[in-house]
Amino acid sequence: MQVVHVASEVFPFSRSGGLGDVLGVLPAVQAELGAEVTVVSPWYADVQEAVTPLWRGVLAGVPGQPPLPEVRVGEVRRGGVRFLFVGLACFDRPGLYHPDDVWRFSLFGRAVLPVLAQLGVRPDVLHGHDWQAGLVVAHARLSGVRSVFSVHNLQYQGRWNLLDGMGWTGLPEWAFTHETLEFHGDVNLMKAGLVFSSQVTTVSPTYAREITTPEFGEGLEGLMTRLRAEGRLSGILNGLDQARWDPASDPDVPVFTDPRGKGAAVAALRAEFGLDGAPILASVSRLAEQKGMDLLIGALPQLVQDWNVVVLGGGDPALEAGLREWAAHPRVVFAQGMNEPLAHRIYAGADAFAMPSRFEPCGLSQMIAMRYGTLPVVRATGGLVDTVPADVGFSFAQASVGALVAACGEARAAFDDPAGWEARAARAMRLEFSWDGPAREYLGLYARVLSGAAPAVAGLVEA
């Protein structure tokens, strides 16, 4: 089976969060299981690894649409996977994401299939990830290529006004109805992936149920409910790169294999930041309301009475400013930005880990924390429900400061029972988050997509 993944980021070449992490591992595991796997992603200016140039030229694109600008294509082969990088001038700038991304990823979306054709790659199944790949999925359907579309975060949908968007996509006029790409007067590239794919997945079973409701559906709950009723929406829980996050071999921390060996990592983190003897509650996160970081800041007056609090992350300037102000407190540490070696030291050296997310499609941080015997305090939503057992972590239902403080209080009381805490940490470290199971689930889904009839799309007349 020839599988082509299309995504806006892939670790270690480009990464801003969990999407990049998934694409850094899932394709390699699928290749180990016997699939022929290619990953297609933009060739950002920030890609530092040596990329072998393969081709440069102007692609014909879609008949009747403006030609695409010059494209350059490069390749890296690693771990049994072929990575193809599509270079367009609009991606030749620092950083991954920018305000004109709907236009940029429309060009990218038009270019992917012609690039594959130029290189002689004919996928059996195309697997698109999030809105940046939604247009690729639409063009795949028009070209007779079966596809799966994964929603990693429904909040980000790739919307732009219809007048501009219709001219950017290379799709026929009939594709811009309420049943297809139109959404409240905009083009919606997330909706393109949802409508034109054969199967839609999310990154946890609970999130797949949640997005059929108004609270989590981001305006698309009606479509999600219909997809679920048609048997086209399911949740496959993300795995974790257990080699990259392994306390027994991690070069960034004092290695350990059980909770009793964790003490050196805790002592090292305490010494690094000059913390007192109180237990350490940590967070490694994008600073955003989705992640509930405003709740964490609001809880700090109560938390610092019982915990040292260490936060690593960047994002919302207002949240960064709030944490910088609190960093003057002797029990609060704020390290701005992302620093992977420091992240490893924090996961290993903290006692507990806070994830007060308003919604969390899957989440990897709680899995990493448990791998290091660090017990999560999480809101009961999305993948946090699916991954944090009640006899390991601590959860709360309401997205409020009071609920977070209460859950942290429960964790603090549990910490005062060393034997009970150690037993929780031992259970955490034994949990299995391998990618092998999810990779097999996806391969099984691809097989069903290839064997079944493609779902109807309003306005589409197929040969």
Short mmCIF file of C-alpha atoms in Angstrom, two decimals, residues 65-412:
data_model
loop_
_atom_site.label_atom_id
_atom_site.label_comp_id
_atom_site.label_asym_id
_atom_site.label_seq_id
_atom_site.Cartn_x
_atom_site.Cartn_y
_atom_site.Cartn_z
CA GLN A 65 -7.03 27.93 -13.59
CA PRO A 66 -4.01 30.26 -13.41
CA PRO A 67 -0.69 28.38 -13.58
CA LEU A 68 1.16 27.77 -10.37
CA PRO A 69 4.31 29.76 -9.63
CA GLU A 70 7.68 28.06 -9.89
CA VAL A 71 8.03 25.09 -7.56
CA ARG A 72 11.17 23.42 -6.27
CA VAL A 73 11.01 19.95 -4.75
CA GLY A 74 13.49 18.38 -2.37
CA GLU A 75 13.80 15.02 -0.65
CA VAL A 76 15.06 13.42 2.54
CA ARG A 77 14.88 9.66 3.16
CA ARG A 78 14.86 8.66 6.79
CA GLY A 79 13.53 5.74 8.81
CA GLY A 80 12.08 4.03 5.75
CA VAL A 81 10.05 7.14 4.87
CA ARG A 82 10.43 9.46 1.89
CA PHE A 83 9.97 13.11 2.88
CA LEU A 84 9.18 15.49 0.02
CA PHE A 85 9.42 19.24 0.53
CA VAL A 86 7.46 21.53 -1.77
CA GLY A 87 9.17 24.90 -2.11
CA LEU A 88 7.14 27.95 -3.12
CA ALA A 89 8.38 31.53 -2.84
CA CYS A 90 5.64 32.34 -0.32
CA PHE A 91 7.15 29.84 2.14
CA ASP A 92 10.64 31.29 1.87
CA ARG A 93 10.39 33.37 5.05
CA PRO A 94 11.21 32.80 8.72
CA GLY A 95 8.73 30.84 10.82
CA LEU A 96 5.97 28.42 9.89
CA TYR A 97 2.67 30.28 10.09
CA HIS A 98 1.66 33.78 8.97
CA PRO A 99 -1.49 35.89 8.49
CA ASP A 100 -1.69 35.06 4.76
CA ASP A 101 -1.65 31.29 5.34
CA VAL A 102 -4.98 30.59 3.61
CA TRP A 103 -3.48 31.94 0.38
CA ARG A 104 -0.13 30.19 0.96
CA PHE A 105 -1.68 26.81 1.72
CA SER A 106 -4.07 27.21 -1.20
CA LEU A 107 -1.02 27.37 -3.47
CA PHE A 108 0.51 24.45 -1.62
CA GLY A 109 -2.77 22.52 -1.87
CA ARG A 110 -2.89 23.00 -5.62
CA ALA A 111 0.75 21.97 -6.04
CA VAL A 112 0.92 18.68 -4.10
CA LEU A 113 -0.76 16.30 -6.56
CA PRO A 114 1.04 17.72 -9.63
CA VAL A 115 4.34 17.37 -7.72
CA LEU A 116 3.56 13.73 -6.94
CA ALA A 117 2.65 13.12 -10.58
CA GLN A 118 5.88 14.79 -11.73
CA LEU A 119 7.83 12.38 -9.50
CA GLY A 120 5.78 9.33 -10.50
CA VAL A 121 4.15 8.86 -7.09
CA ARG A 122 0.59 7.54 -7.28
CA PRO A 123 -0.83 7.11 -3.78
CA ASP A 124 -3.32 4.40 -2.95
CA VAL A 125 -4.46 6.55 -0.02
CA LEU A 126 -3.73 10.20 0.70
CA HIS A 127 -3.86 11.12 4.40
CA GLY A 128 -4.33 14.85 4.96
CA HIS A 129 -3.77 16.49 8.34
CA ASP A 130 -5.66 19.60 9.52
CA TRP A 131 -6.92 22.50 7.43
CA GLN A 132 -3.62 23.16 5.68
CA ALA A 133 -4.11 19.84 3.83
CA GLY A 134 -7.85 20.19 3.29
CA LEU A 135 -7.52 21.50 -0.25
CA VAL A 136 -5.18 18.64 -1.16
CA VAL A 137 -7.90 16.22 -0.06
CA ALA A 138 -10.44 18.01 -2.28
CA HIS A 139 -8.16 17.83 -5.32
CA ALA A 140 -7.42 14.17 -4.53
CA ARG A 141 -11.14 13.36 -4.70
CA LEU A 142 -11.47 15.14 -8.05
CA SER A 143 -8.48 13.10 -9.28
CA GLY A 144 -9.92 9.77 -8.11
CA VAL A 145 -7.53 9.31 -5.17
CA ARG A 146 -9.07 7.96 -1.97
CA SER A 147 -8.29 9.89 1.20
CA VAL A 148 -8.46 10.06 4.98
CA PHE A 149 -8.55 13.42 6.75
CA SER A 150 -7.40 13.89 10.35
CA VAL A 151 -8.56 16.75 12.55
CA HIS A 152 -5.85 17.61 15.06
CA ASN A 153 -7.57 20.82 16.22
CA LEU A 154 -10.97 21.90 14.90
CA GLN A 155 -10.55 25.45 16.19
CA TYR A 156 -8.24 26.35 13.31
CA GLN A 157 -10.14 26.06 10.02
CA GLY A 158 -8.40 28.06 7.29
CA ARG A 159 -11.17 30.56 6.55
CA TRP A 160 -11.06 33.46 4.09
CA ASN A 161 -13.62 35.47 2.15
CA LEU A 162 -15.24 33.69 -0.80
CA LEU A 163 -14.29 36.30 -3.39
CA ASP A 164 -10.57 35.77 -2.88
CA GLY A 165 -10.71 32.13 -1.83
CA MET A 166 -12.56 30.85 -4.87
CA GLY A 167 -9.80 32.20 -7.10
CA TRP A 168 -7.03 30.67 -5.01
CA THR A 169 -8.17 27.05 -4.74
CA GLY A 170 -8.30 25.78 -8.32
CA LEU A 171 -11.67 24.13 -7.59
CA PRO A 172 -14.75 24.39 -9.84
CA GLU A 173 -17.52 26.85 -8.97
CA TRP A 174 -19.91 24.12 -7.79
CA ALA A 175 -17.55 23.37 -4.89
CA PHE A 176 -18.44 26.61 -3.10
CA THR A 177 -21.89 25.81 -1.75
CA HIS A 178 -23.05 25.43 1.83
CA GLU A 179 -22.77 21.65 1.40
CA THR A 180 -19.11 21.88 0.43
CA LEU A 181 -16.58 24.68 1.13
CA GLU A 182 -18.78 27.69 1.93
CA PHE A 183 -19.06 28.56 5.64
CA HIS A 184 -20.81 31.75 6.77
CA GLY A 185 -19.72 33.57 3.64
CA ASP A 186 -16.16 32.29 3.75
CA VAL A 187 -14.11 29.57 2.12
CA ASN A 188 -13.30 26.98 4.80
CA LEU A 189 -10.38 24.66 3.99
CA MET A 190 -10.99 22.47 7.03
CA LYS A 191 -14.47 21.83 5.65
CA ALA A 192 -12.90 20.84 2.31
CA GLY A 193 -11.07 17.98 4.02
CA LEU A 194 -14.16 16.92 5.96
CA VAL A 195 -16.49 16.90 2.96
CA PHE A 196 -14.24 15.42 0.27
CA SER A 197 -12.47 12.68 2.25
CA SER A 198 -13.76 9.13 2.55
CA GLN A 199 -13.09 8.95 6.30
CA VAL A 200 -12.47 11.60 8.96
CA THR A 201 -10.51 10.88 12.12
CA THR A 202 -9.66 12.87 15.19
CA VAL A 203 -6.76 12.23 17.52
CA SER A 204 -8.77 10.76 20.42
CA PRO A 205 -12.10 8.95 20.76
CA THR A 206 -13.47 11.44 23.30
CA TYR A 207 -12.68 14.43 21.04
CA ALA A 208 -14.48 12.66 18.17
CA ARG A 209 -17.61 12.65 20.33
CA GLU A 210 -17.10 16.15 21.70
CA ILE A 211 -16.93 17.85 18.29
CA THR A 212 -20.48 16.76 17.50
CA THR A 213 -21.66 19.19 20.24
CA PRO A 214 -22.01 23.00 20.14
CA GLU A 215 -19.47 23.39 22.98
CA PHE A 216 -16.63 21.84 20.98
CA GLY A 217 -17.87 21.77 17.37
CA GLU A 218 -16.63 25.25 16.41
CA GLY A 219 -19.71 25.80 14.24
CA LEU A 220 -19.20 22.51 12.38
CA GLU A 221 -21.03 20.29 14.87
CA GLY A 222 -23.89 19.68 12.41
CA LEU A 223 -21.50 18.35 9.78
CA MET A 224 -19.65 16.32 12.41
CA THR A 225 -22.89 14.80 13.66
CA ARG A 226 -23.77 13.80 10.09
CA LEU A 227 -20.33 12.28 9.47
CA ARG A 228 -20.61 10.27 12.68
CA ALA A 229 -24.09 9.04 11.74
CA GLU A 230 -22.71 7.96 8.35
CA GLY A 231 -19.89 6.02 10.01
CA ARG A 232 -17.29 8.41 8.57
CA LEU A 233 -16.00 9.96 11.84
CA SER A 234 -13.90 8.13 14.42
CA GLY A 235 -11.16 8.82 16.94
CA ILE A 236 -7.76 7.13 16.90
CA LEU A 237 -5.68 8.05 19.92
CA ASN A 238 -2.24 9.47 19.20
CA GLY A 239 0.79 7.57 20.36
CA LEU A 240 4.02 8.91 21.80
CA ASP A 241 7.59 8.72 20.56
CA GLN A 242 8.70 6.52 23.45
CA ALA A 243 12.32 6.47 22.31
CA ARG A 244 12.53 10.27 22.38
CA TRP A 245 10.79 10.45 25.76
CA ASP A 246 12.41 7.69 27.82
CA PRO A 247 13.70 8.40 31.34
CA ALA A 248 15.90 5.31 31.14
CA SER A 249 17.96 6.72 28.27
CA ASP A 250 17.25 10.47 28.16
CA PRO A 251 20.57 12.32 27.74
CA ASP A 252 19.12 15.52 29.21
CA VAL A 253 18.25 14.14 32.68
CA PRO A 254 19.67 11.89 35.41
CA VAL A 255 18.35 8.60 34.05
CA PHE A 256 15.92 6.48 36.08
CA THR A 257 13.61 3.52 35.57
CA ASP A 258 11.19 3.77 38.50
CA PRO A 259 9.79 6.46 40.83
CA ARG A 260 12.46 5.86 43.46
CA GLY A 261 15.14 6.77 40.93
CA LYS A 262 13.39 10.02 40.06
CA GLY A 263 14.79 11.85 43.09
CA ALA A 264 18.00 12.95 41.34
CA ALA A 265 16.01 14.58 38.51
CA VAL A 266 13.80 16.38 41.05
CA ALA A 267 16.83 17.59 42.99
CA ALA A 268 18.53 18.77 39.78
CA LEU A 269 15.51 20.83 38.71
CA ARG A 270 15.15 22.26 42.20
CA ALA A 271 18.82 23.28 42.19
CA GLU A 272 18.64 24.70 38.63
CA PHE A 273 15.98 27.22 39.63
CA GLY A 274 16.78 27.68 43.34
CA LEU A 275 13.46 26.27 44.51
CA ASP A 276 12.62 25.47 48.11
CA GLY A 277 11.50 22.11 49.46
CA ALA A 278 7.85 22.29 48.36
CA PRO A 279 6.79 19.87 45.61
CA ILE A 280 7.06 21.06 42.01
CA LEU A 281 4.00 21.57 39.80
CA ALA A 282 5.00 22.15 36.17
CA SER A 283 3.52 23.05 32.81
CA VAL A 284 5.13 22.87 29.37
CA SER A 285 2.65 24.46 27.01
CA ARG A 286 1.70 26.84 24.29
CA LEU A 287 0.42 29.88 26.18
CA ALA A 288 -3.17 30.13 24.99
CA GLU A 289 -6.68 30.21 26.40
CA GLN A 290 -7.32 26.81 24.82
CA LYS A 291 -4.64 25.40 27.10
CA GLY A 292 -6.25 27.05 30.14
CA MET A 293 -3.09 28.96 30.95
CA ASP A 294 -5.15 31.94 32.11
CA LEU A 295 -6.69 29.57 34.68
CA LEU A 296 -3.24 28.52 35.84
CA ILE A 297 -2.18 32.15 36.27
CA GLY A 298 -5.41 32.90 38.12
CA ALA A 299 -4.74 29.97 40.46
CA LEU A 300 -1.19 31.01 41.35
CA PRO A 301 -2.11 32.91 44.56
CA GLN A 302 -3.42 29.63 45.99
CA LEU A 303 -0.95 27.28 44.30
CA VAL A 304 2.20 28.96 45.62
CA GLN A 305 1.08 28.21 49.17
CA ASP A 306 1.69 24.50 48.57
CA TRP A 307 3.74 24.19 45.36
CA ASN A 308 6.68 25.51 43.46
CA VAL A 309 5.33 26.27 39.97
CA VAL A 310 7.53 25.98 36.85
CA VAL A 311 6.15 27.02 33.45
CA LEU A 312 7.88 26.69 30.07
CA GLY A 313 6.16 28.11 27.02
CA GLY A 314 5.32 31.02 24.77
CA GLY A 315 2.39 32.45 22.89
CA ASP A 316 -0.23 34.97 23.96
CA PRO A 317 1.64 38.18 24.95
CA ALA A 318 -0.83 38.90 27.75
CA LEU A 319 -0.27 35.48 29.29
CA GLU A 320 3.48 35.83 28.90
CA ALA A 321 3.31 39.19 30.68
CA GLY A 322 1.26 37.70 33.52
CA LEU A 323 3.78 34.92 34.03
CA ARG A 324 6.73 37.32 33.88
CA GLU A 325 5.12 39.36 36.65
CA TRP A 326 4.62 36.26 38.78
CA ALA A 327 8.21 35.11 38.15
CA ALA A 328 9.35 37.59 40.81
CA HIS A 329 7.81 35.24 43.38
CA PRO A 330 10.39 32.80 44.83
CA ARG A 331 8.12 29.83 44.12
CA VAL A 332 7.35 30.69 40.48
CA VAL A 333 9.63 30.09 37.48
CA PHE A 334 8.72 31.19 33.96
CA ALA A 335 10.98 30.19 31.07
CA GLN A 336 9.70 31.91 27.94
CA GLY A 337 9.75 30.15 24.57
CA MET A 338 10.37 26.51 23.74
CA ASN A 339 13.55 24.75 24.81
CA GLU A 340 13.52 20.98 24.31
CA PRO A 341 16.39 20.04 26.69
CA LEU A 342 14.75 22.16 29.41
CA ALA A 343 11.40 20.54 28.64
CA HIS A 344 12.97 17.12 29.28
CA ARG A 345 14.41 18.34 32.59
CA ILE A 346 11.03 19.72 33.65
CA TYR A 347 9.08 16.59 32.74
CA ALA A 348 11.60 14.49 34.67
CA GLY A 349 12.10 16.80 37.65
CA ALA A 350 8.55 17.91 38.42
CA ASP A 351 6.32 16.04 40.84
CA ALA A 352 3.01 16.97 39.16
CA PHE A 353 2.02 18.40 35.79
CA ALA A 354 -0.85 20.84 35.16
CA MET A 355 -2.96 20.71 31.96
CA PRO A 356 -6.11 22.80 32.60
CA SER A 357 -7.15 22.76 28.93
CA ARG A 358 -10.54 24.10 27.88
CA PHE A 359 -10.38 21.47 25.15
CA GLU A 360 -7.60 19.05 24.22
CA PRO A 361 -7.97 16.97 21.04
CA CYS A 362 -5.34 14.53 22.31
CA GLY A 363 -2.41 16.10 24.09
CA LEU A 364 1.07 14.64 24.34
CA SER A 365 2.35 16.45 27.42
CA GLN A 366 0.31 14.36 29.84
CA MET A 367 1.68 11.16 28.24
CA ILE A 368 5.24 12.45 28.47
CA ALA A 369 4.76 13.51 32.09
CA MET A 370 3.45 10.06 33.10
CA ARG A 371 6.34 8.41 31.26
CA TYR A 372 8.62 10.28 33.70
CA GLY A 373 6.51 9.47 36.77
CA THR A 374 5.13 13.01 36.94
CA LEU A 375 1.43 12.89 37.82
CA PRO A 376 -0.97 14.96 35.68
CA VAL A 377 -3.62 17.34 36.97
CA VAL A 378 -5.95 17.68 33.98
CA ARG A 379 -9.31 18.96 32.90
CA ALA A 380 -11.59 16.06 31.95
CA THR A 381 -11.78 16.71 28.23
CA GLY A 382 -10.69 15.14 24.93
CA GLY A 383 -7.60 13.00 24.95
CA LEU A 384 -6.94 13.81 28.61
CA VAL A 385 -9.95 11.63 29.46
CA ASP A 386 -8.64 8.84 27.26
CA THR A 387 -5.07 8.79 28.58
CA VAL A 388 -5.04 9.71 32.30
CA PRO A 389 -6.38 6.89 34.52
CA ALA A 390 -8.15 7.88 37.74
CA ASP A 391 -5.67 5.84 39.80
CA VAL A 392 -2.78 7.81 38.31
CA GLY A 393 -3.72 11.46 37.79
CA PHE A 394 -6.20 14.02 39.06
CA SER A 395 -8.98 15.56 36.99
CA PHE A 396 -11.62 18.27 37.22
CA ALA A 397 -14.70 18.96 35.12
CA GLN A 398 -15.25 22.72 35.07
CA ALA A 399 -12.85 25.08 33.29
CA SER A 400 -12.47 27.42 36.26
CA VAL A 401 -9.78 28.64 38.63
CA GLY A 402 -11.63 27.13 41.58
CA ALA A 403 -11.85 23.68 39.99
CA LEU A 404 -8.15 23.73 39.10
CA VAL A 405 -7.19 24.81 42.64
CA ALA A 406 -9.33 22.02 44.10
CA ALA A 407 -7.74 19.38 41.87
CA CYS A 408 -4.24 20.63 42.73
CA GLY A 409 -5.27 20.49 46.39
CA GLU A 410 -6.27 16.86 45.93
CA ALA A 411 -2.89 16.17 44.33
CA ARG A 412 -1.09 17.97 47.15
#
